[in-house]
């Protein structure tokens, strides 16, 4: 009889990492037989670390709000049903855009997909990522940022009046935009300001005025100092322009209307909530991908893969219980 040693656990993590590609491929084949996903939902999160010796640890945008902790970045690729297909670990300073190309490569090489639409959150799919998708013969659905919306309004691609409770579609060349104003979101904002008279724009921006330069707020506020007082002058015209877009969002896709009408584009984008739900389960509750205690790259990748496999078991149990 052989004594159990923690080194055996590390060896198992290393084995999982070495065989991750084959494991993910076999699981997908087992679940879908000969069919392949035609839509992938993709998003990223971060997980903080205990200690400074992890080989993938670095400083980055910390979604866990753990100050003074290095982190890793985790990308999760799911199919159209929200079922995890692949998890990938990146160094902690990797931005969202830099994680995307490997997902396209997986879809082509690992999973043998030929016609796929990638759904990513705002800021995830930009020109370089669109180029990667087009090279593979793939399409995309994403959302654009508020500054991008304002820019497109100024250039006349669409008008502010088109944002309504009901979906509106605008075509600009090969790209389609699906526009909507969420009345509930705008009402919540107005209600909050009405119930909290101290929460005016001046007070809100004063709290971050000292970070004016670092956060790029120069177009919104002007910070001056005189007589031992700090003064913040709000650009009310600019702030009113921003307020006009409360509750507004715009989706962007290169799918033809024949392939997906505006309602389907909207619904598929909203399906990203399934990836967000997966992250909540992965990072809290019983699975606890965080904090990460392992040090080597292989152990870190194996640890995240184990948690993804556990989440797949959770989903299977929920289906059985239903």
Short mmCIF file of C-alpha atoms in Angstrom, two decimals:
data_model
loop_
_atom_site.label_atom_id
_atom_site.label_comp_id
_atom_site.label_asym_id
_atom_site.label_seq_id
_atom_site.Cartn_x
_atom_site.Cartn_y
_atom_site.Cartn_z
CA UNK A 1 0.00 0.00 0.00
CA UNK A 2 1.40 3.38 -1.05
CA UNK A 3 1.06 6.54 1.04
CA UNK A 4 -0.88 9.37 -0.55
CA UNK A 5 1.20 12.42 -1.41
CA UNK A 6 0.15 15.86 -2.61
CA UNK A 7 2.65 15.51 -5.44
CA UNK A 8 0.22 13.02 -6.97
CA UNK A 9 -2.38 15.79 -7.16
CA UNK A 10 0.10 18.05 -8.93
CA UNK A 11 0.92 15.22 -11.33
CA UNK A 12 -2.79 14.84 -12.09
CA UNK A 13 -3.11 18.57 -12.77
CA UNK A 14 -0.14 18.39 -15.13
CA UNK A 15 -1.69 15.39 -16.89
CA UNK A 16 -4.95 17.27 -17.35
CA UNK A 17 -3.10 20.24 -18.82
CA UNK A 18 -1.16 18.03 -21.23
CA UNK A 19 -4.38 16.36 -22.36
CA UNK A 20 -6.78 19.32 -22.22
CA UNK A 21 -7.17 19.61 -25.98
CA UNK A 22 -8.18 15.95 -26.33
CA UNK A 23 -10.46 16.07 -23.28
CA UNK A 24 -12.39 19.09 -24.53
CA UNK A 25 -12.68 17.64 -28.02
CA UNK A 26 -13.96 14.27 -26.78
CA UNK A 27 -16.49 15.89 -24.44
CA UNK A 28 -17.86 18.00 -27.29
CA UNK A 29 -18.08 14.98 -29.59
CA UNK A 30 -19.76 12.90 -26.88
CA UNK A 31 -22.39 15.57 -26.28
CA UNK A 32 -23.09 16.59 -29.87
CA UNK A 33 -22.13 13.47 -31.85
CA UNK A 34 -21.39 14.55 -35.42
CA UNK A 35 -22.81 18.06 -35.15
CA UNK A 36 -20.69 21.10 -34.31
CA UNK A 37 -21.72 24.38 -32.70
CA UNK A 38 -22.71 27.14 -35.10
CA UNK A 39 -22.60 29.74 -32.35
CA UNK A 40 -20.05 30.36 -29.60
CA UNK A 41 -20.52 32.59 -26.55
CA UNK A 42 -17.22 33.95 -25.27
CA UNK A 43 -16.25 36.09 -22.31
CA UNK A 44 -13.35 36.54 -19.89
CA UNK A 45 -12.91 37.02 -16.17
CA UNK A 46 -10.01 37.22 -13.74
CA UNK A 47 -9.13 35.38 -10.55
CA UNK A 48 -6.84 36.67 -7.84
CA UNK A 49 -3.90 34.74 -6.47
CA UNK A 50 -2.46 34.06 -3.03
CA UNK A 51 1.28 34.66 -3.09
CA UNK A 52 3.56 36.08 -5.78
CA UNK A 53 5.15 32.96 -7.25
CA UNK A 54 2.54 31.82 -9.79
CA UNK A 55 4.12 31.64 -13.24
CA UNK A 56 1.10 33.28 -14.90
CA UNK A 57 0.56 35.94 -12.22
CA UNK A 58 0.59 39.60 -13.17
CA UNK A 59 -1.10 42.90 -12.42
CA UNK A 60 -4.18 43.69 -14.45
CA UNK A 61 -7.79 44.84 -14.35
CA UNK A 62 -8.97 43.04 -11.22
CA UNK A 63 -12.63 42.06 -11.50
CA UNK A 64 -12.53 40.57 -7.98
CA UNK A 65 -11.81 44.00 -6.45
CA UNK A 66 -8.89 42.50 -4.53
CA UNK A 67 -6.37 45.29 -4.22
CA UNK A 68 -2.74 44.28 -3.93
CA UNK A 69 -3.32 40.84 -5.45
CA UNK A 70 -1.87 39.62 -8.72
CA UNK A 71 -4.21 37.65 -10.95
CA UNK A 72 -4.73 35.35 -13.88
CA UNK A 73 -7.19 35.92 -16.73
CA UNK A 74 -9.61 33.15 -17.72
CA UNK A 75 -11.43 32.85 -21.03
CA UNK A 76 -14.52 30.63 -21.22
CA UNK A 77 -15.93 29.43 -24.53
CA UNK A 78 -19.51 28.11 -24.43
CA UNK A 79 -21.89 26.78 -27.06
CA UNK A 80 -25.31 28.20 -27.85
CA UNK A 81 -26.83 26.40 -24.84
CA UNK A 82 -24.30 27.85 -22.40
CA UNK A 83 -22.47 24.53 -22.12
CA UNK A 84 -18.71 25.04 -21.55
CA UNK A 85 -16.59 23.92 -24.48
CA UNK A 86 -13.15 25.20 -23.53
CA UNK A 87 -11.42 27.15 -20.77
CA UNK A 88 -8.11 28.92 -21.27
CA UNK A 89 -5.80 30.67 -18.83
CA UNK A 90 -3.82 33.79 -19.73
CA UNK A 91 -1.31 35.89 -17.83
CA UNK A 92 -2.89 38.42 -15.50
CA UNK A 93 -2.07 41.46 -17.64
CA UNK A 94 -3.72 40.09 -20.82
CA UNK A 95 -6.44 42.36 -22.19
CA UNK A 96 -9.72 40.90 -23.45
CA UNK A 97 -8.90 41.47 -27.11
CA UNK A 98 -5.66 39.48 -26.89
CA UNK A 99 -7.53 36.36 -25.76
CA UNK A 100 -9.81 36.21 -28.77
CA UNK A 101 -7.68 34.90 -31.63
CA UNK A 102 -6.93 31.60 -29.88
CA UNK A 103 -10.68 30.97 -29.55
CA UNK A 104 -11.14 31.33 -33.31
CA UNK A 105 -8.20 29.00 -33.84
CA UNK A 106 -9.75 26.41 -31.50
CA UNK A 107 -13.05 26.53 -33.36
CA UNK A 108 -11.28 25.78 -36.64
CA UNK A 109 -8.51 23.39 -35.65
CA UNK A 110 -9.64 21.67 -32.46
CA UNK A 111 -13.39 21.46 -32.99
CA UNK A 112 -13.57 21.40 -36.79
CA UNK A 113 -16.21 24.13 -37.09
CA UNK A 114 -16.96 25.59 -40.52
CA UNK A 115 -19.82 28.07 -39.99
CA UNK A 116 -19.74 29.83 -36.66
CA UNK A 117 -20.97 33.10 -35.20
CA UNK A 118 -18.99 34.40 -32.23
CA UNK A 119 -20.87 36.43 -29.63
CA UNK A 120 -18.71 38.71 -27.49
CA UNK A 121 -19.35 41.58 -25.12
CA UNK A 122 -18.61 45.22 -25.97
CA UNK A 123 -14.90 45.79 -26.42
CA UNK A 124 -14.27 42.12 -27.14
CA UNK A 125 -14.58 42.11 -30.95
CA UNK A 126 -12.91 44.96 -32.82
CA UNK A 127 -11.37 45.32 -36.27
CA UNK A 128 -8.47 42.87 -35.76
CA UNK A 129 -10.81 40.25 -34.28
CA UNK A 130 -13.30 40.74 -37.12
CA UNK A 131 -10.46 40.14 -39.58
CA UNK A 132 -9.56 36.86 -37.82
CA UNK A 133 -13.19 35.79 -37.97
CA UNK A 134 -13.56 36.61 -41.64
CA UNK A 135 -10.40 34.68 -42.52
CA UNK A 136 -12.01 31.63 -40.92
CA UNK A 137 -15.34 32.30 -42.65
CA UNK A 138 -17.01 33.16 -39.35
CA UNK A 139 -19.38 35.94 -38.25
CA UNK A 140 -19.86 38.00 -35.10
CA UNK A 141 -22.41 39.63 -32.81
CA UNK A 142 -21.20 42.19 -30.31
CA UNK A 143 -22.16 45.50 -28.70
CA UNK A 144 -20.54 48.86 -29.23
CA UNK A 145 -19.54 51.34 -26.55
CA UNK A 146 -21.25 54.63 -25.71
CA UNK A 147 -18.45 56.70 -27.33
CA UNK A 148 -18.89 54.62 -30.50
CA UNK A 149 -22.65 55.22 -30.40
CA UNK A 150 -22.10 58.97 -30.07
CA UNK A 151 -19.61 58.90 -32.96
CA UNK A 152 -22.06 57.06 -35.23
CA UNK A 153 -24.82 59.52 -34.32
CA UNK A 154 -22.55 62.44 -35.21
CA UNK A 155 -21.63 60.88 -38.56
CA UNK A 156 -25.29 60.23 -39.36
CA UNK A 157 -25.18 56.42 -39.44
CA UNK A 158 -28.21 56.46 -37.12
CA UNK A 159 -30.11 58.98 -35.02
CA UNK A 160 -30.79 59.22 -31.30
CA UNK A 161 -34.53 59.14 -32.01
CA UNK A 162 -34.22 55.56 -33.28
CA UNK A 163 -33.46 54.28 -29.78
CA UNK A 164 -36.77 53.04 -28.48
CA UNK A 165 -38.24 50.31 -26.30
CA UNK A 166 -38.77 48.33 -29.51
CA UNK A 167 -35.84 47.06 -31.54
CA UNK A 168 -34.73 49.12 -34.51
CA UNK A 169 -32.30 48.01 -37.22
CA UNK A 170 -29.90 50.15 -39.26
CA UNK A 171 -27.67 48.83 -42.06
CA UNK A 172 -24.36 50.47 -42.89
CA UNK A 173 -22.67 48.62 -45.74
CA UNK A 174 -22.03 45.03 -44.69
CA UNK A 175 -22.68 45.81 -41.02
CA UNK A 176 -26.03 45.87 -39.25
CA UNK A 177 -26.81 47.70 -36.01
CA UNK A 178 -29.66 46.70 -33.72
CA UNK A 179 -30.70 49.59 -31.46
CA UNK A 180 -32.76 49.68 -28.30
CA UNK A 181 -33.39 51.88 -25.27
CA UNK A 182 -34.09 50.01 -22.08
CA UNK A 183 -36.75 52.20 -20.41
CA UNK A 184 -36.33 50.41 -17.08
CA UNK A 185 -32.62 51.27 -16.94
CA UNK A 186 -33.25 54.94 -17.73
CA UNK A 187 -36.06 55.08 -15.16
CA UNK A 188 -33.82 53.52 -12.49
CA UNK A 189 -31.20 56.20 -13.11
CA UNK A 190 -33.75 59.02 -12.87
CA UNK A 191 -35.31 57.53 -9.74
CA UNK A 192 -31.93 57.25 -8.04
CA UNK A 193 -31.10 60.90 -8.73
CA UNK A 194 -34.55 61.97 -7.49
CA UNK A 195 -34.26 59.94 -4.27
CA UNK A 196 -30.63 60.99 -3.62
CA UNK A 197 -30.42 64.75 -4.08
CA UNK A 198 -26.78 64.61 -2.98
CA UNK A 199 -25.96 62.33 -5.91
CA UNK A 200 -25.79 65.11 -8.48
CA UNK A 201 -23.32 65.05 -11.31
CA UNK A 202 -20.99 67.52 -9.62
CA UNK A 203 -20.70 65.45 -6.43
CA UNK A 204 -20.24 62.21 -8.36
CA UNK A 205 -17.42 63.54 -10.49
CA UNK A 206 -15.79 65.38 -7.58
CA UNK A 207 -15.02 62.00 -5.98
CA UNK A 208 -12.89 61.00 -8.93
CA UNK A 209 -11.55 64.38 -9.95
CA UNK A 210 -8.10 63.64 -8.55
CA UNK A 211 -7.91 60.82 -11.08
CA UNK A 212 -8.84 63.13 -13.94
CA UNK A 213 -5.72 62.54 -15.97
CA UNK A 214 -5.41 58.81 -15.31
CA UNK A 215 -9.04 58.08 -16.13
CA UNK A 216 -9.26 60.42 -19.11
CA UNK A 217 -12.02 62.63 -17.71
CA UNK A 218 -10.73 65.85 -19.26
CA UNK A 219 -13.70 66.07 -21.62
CA UNK A 220 -16.13 65.82 -18.69
CA UNK A 221 -14.60 67.91 -15.90
CA UNK A 222 -12.09 70.70 -15.36
CA UNK A 223 -10.18 70.51 -12.07
CA UNK A 224 -8.66 73.68 -10.59
CA UNK A 225 -7.12 74.59 -7.22
CA UNK A 226 -7.29 77.95 -5.50
CA UNK A 227 -7.22 79.18 -1.89
CA UNK A 228 -6.53 75.66 -0.62
CA UNK A 229 -9.73 74.46 -2.34
CA UNK A 230 -10.17 72.04 -5.22
CA UNK A 231 -12.79 73.10 -7.73
CA UNK A 232 -14.39 70.78 -10.26
CA UNK A 233 -16.26 72.35 -13.14
CA UNK A 234 -18.51 69.90 -14.96
CA UNK A 235 -18.97 70.18 -18.70
CA UNK A 236 -22.76 70.20 -18.47
CA UNK A 237 -23.23 70.12 -22.23
CA UNK A 238 -21.13 66.97 -22.50
CA UNK A 239 -22.82 65.38 -19.47
CA UNK A 240 -26.26 66.11 -20.91
CA UNK A 241 -25.16 64.44 -24.12
CA UNK A 242 -24.14 61.38 -22.13
CA UNK A 243 -27.42 61.40 -20.20
CA UNK A 244 -29.33 61.24 -23.48
CA UNK A 245 -27.95 57.73 -23.95
CA UNK A 246 -29.10 56.41 -20.56
CA UNK A 247 -30.55 52.95 -21.17
CA UNK A 248 -29.46 52.96 -24.84
CA UNK A 249 -27.40 50.19 -26.36
CA UNK A 250 -26.45 49.15 -29.88
CA UNK A 251 -25.54 45.70 -31.15
CA UNK A 252 -23.34 45.16 -34.18
CA UNK A 253 -23.22 42.15 -36.50
CA UNK A 254 -22.12 41.14 -39.98
CA UNK A 255 -24.79 38.44 -40.24
CA UNK A 256 -27.25 38.96 -43.07
CA UNK A 257 -30.90 39.60 -42.25
CA UNK A 258 -31.71 36.30 -43.95
CA UNK A 259 -29.39 34.47 -41.54
CA UNK A 260 -30.64 36.24 -38.41
CA UNK A 261 -33.30 38.91 -38.02
CA UNK A 262 -32.90 41.71 -35.47
CA UNK A 263 -34.79 39.81 -32.77
CA UNK A 264 -32.54 36.78 -33.12
CA UNK A 265 -29.40 38.96 -33.06
CA UNK A 266 -30.69 40.61 -29.87
CA UNK A 267 -31.57 37.28 -28.24
CA UNK A 268 -28.20 35.71 -29.07
CA UNK A 269 -26.33 38.65 -27.59
CA UNK A 270 -28.40 38.40 -24.43
CA UNK A 271 -27.34 34.74 -24.22
CA UNK A 272 -23.96 36.00 -22.97
CA UNK A 273 -25.69 36.07 -19.59
CA UNK A 274 -25.19 32.29 -19.53
CA UNK A 275 -21.42 32.79 -19.56
CA UNK A 276 -21.74 35.40 -16.81
CA UNK A 277 -23.76 32.88 -14.81
CA UNK A 278 -21.04 30.29 -15.37
CA UNK A 279 -18.42 32.68 -14.01
CA UNK A 280 -20.49 33.33 -10.89
CA UNK A 281 -20.76 29.59 -10.26
CA UNK A 282 -17.08 28.97 -11.07
CA UNK A 283 -15.82 31.70 -8.77
CA UNK A 284 -18.16 31.30 -5.79
CA UNK A 285 -20.18 28.62 -4.04
CA UNK A 286 -18.80 25.10 -4.02
CA UNK A 287 -16.47 25.31 -7.03
CA UNK A 288 -14.24 28.22 -5.95
CA UNK A 289 -11.77 28.70 -8.75
CA UNK A 290 -10.45 31.54 -6.58
CA UNK A 291 -8.20 32.14 -4.82
CA UNK A 292 -5.52 30.25 -6.73
CA UNK A 293 -2.80 28.71 -4.56
CA UNK A 294 -0.83 26.67 -7.13
CA UNK A 295 2.36 28.05 -8.65
CA UNK A 296 3.31 26.40 -11.94
CA UNK A 297 1.70 27.15 -15.28
CA UNK A 298 0.68 23.51 -15.71
CA UNK A 299 -0.96 23.33 -12.29
CA UNK A 300 -2.79 26.62 -12.88
CA UNK A 301 -4.19 25.50 -16.22
CA UNK A 302 -5.11 22.12 -14.73
CA UNK A 303 -6.83 23.79 -11.78
CA UNK A 304 -9.04 25.91 -14.05
CA UNK A 305 -9.86 22.90 -16.23
CA UNK A 306 -10.91 20.90 -13.15
CA UNK A 307 -13.28 23.69 -12.13
CA UNK A 308 -14.75 23.85 -15.65
CA UNK A 309 -15.33 20.08 -15.61
CA UNK A 310 -16.96 20.40 -12.19
CA UNK A 311 -19.27 23.09 -13.56
CA UNK A 312 -20.29 20.72 -16.36
CA UNK A 313 -21.22 18.16 -13.70
CA UNK A 314 -23.27 20.82 -11.87
CA UNK A 315 -25.19 21.54 -15.08
CA UNK A 316 -25.78 17.82 -15.68
CA UNK A 317 -27.08 17.36 -12.12
CA UNK A 318 -29.45 20.30 -12.52
CA UNK A 319 -30.83 18.79 -15.72
CA UNK A 320 -31.34 15.46 -13.97
CA UNK A 321 -33.07 17.07 -10.98
CA UNK A 322 -35.43 19.00 -13.24
#
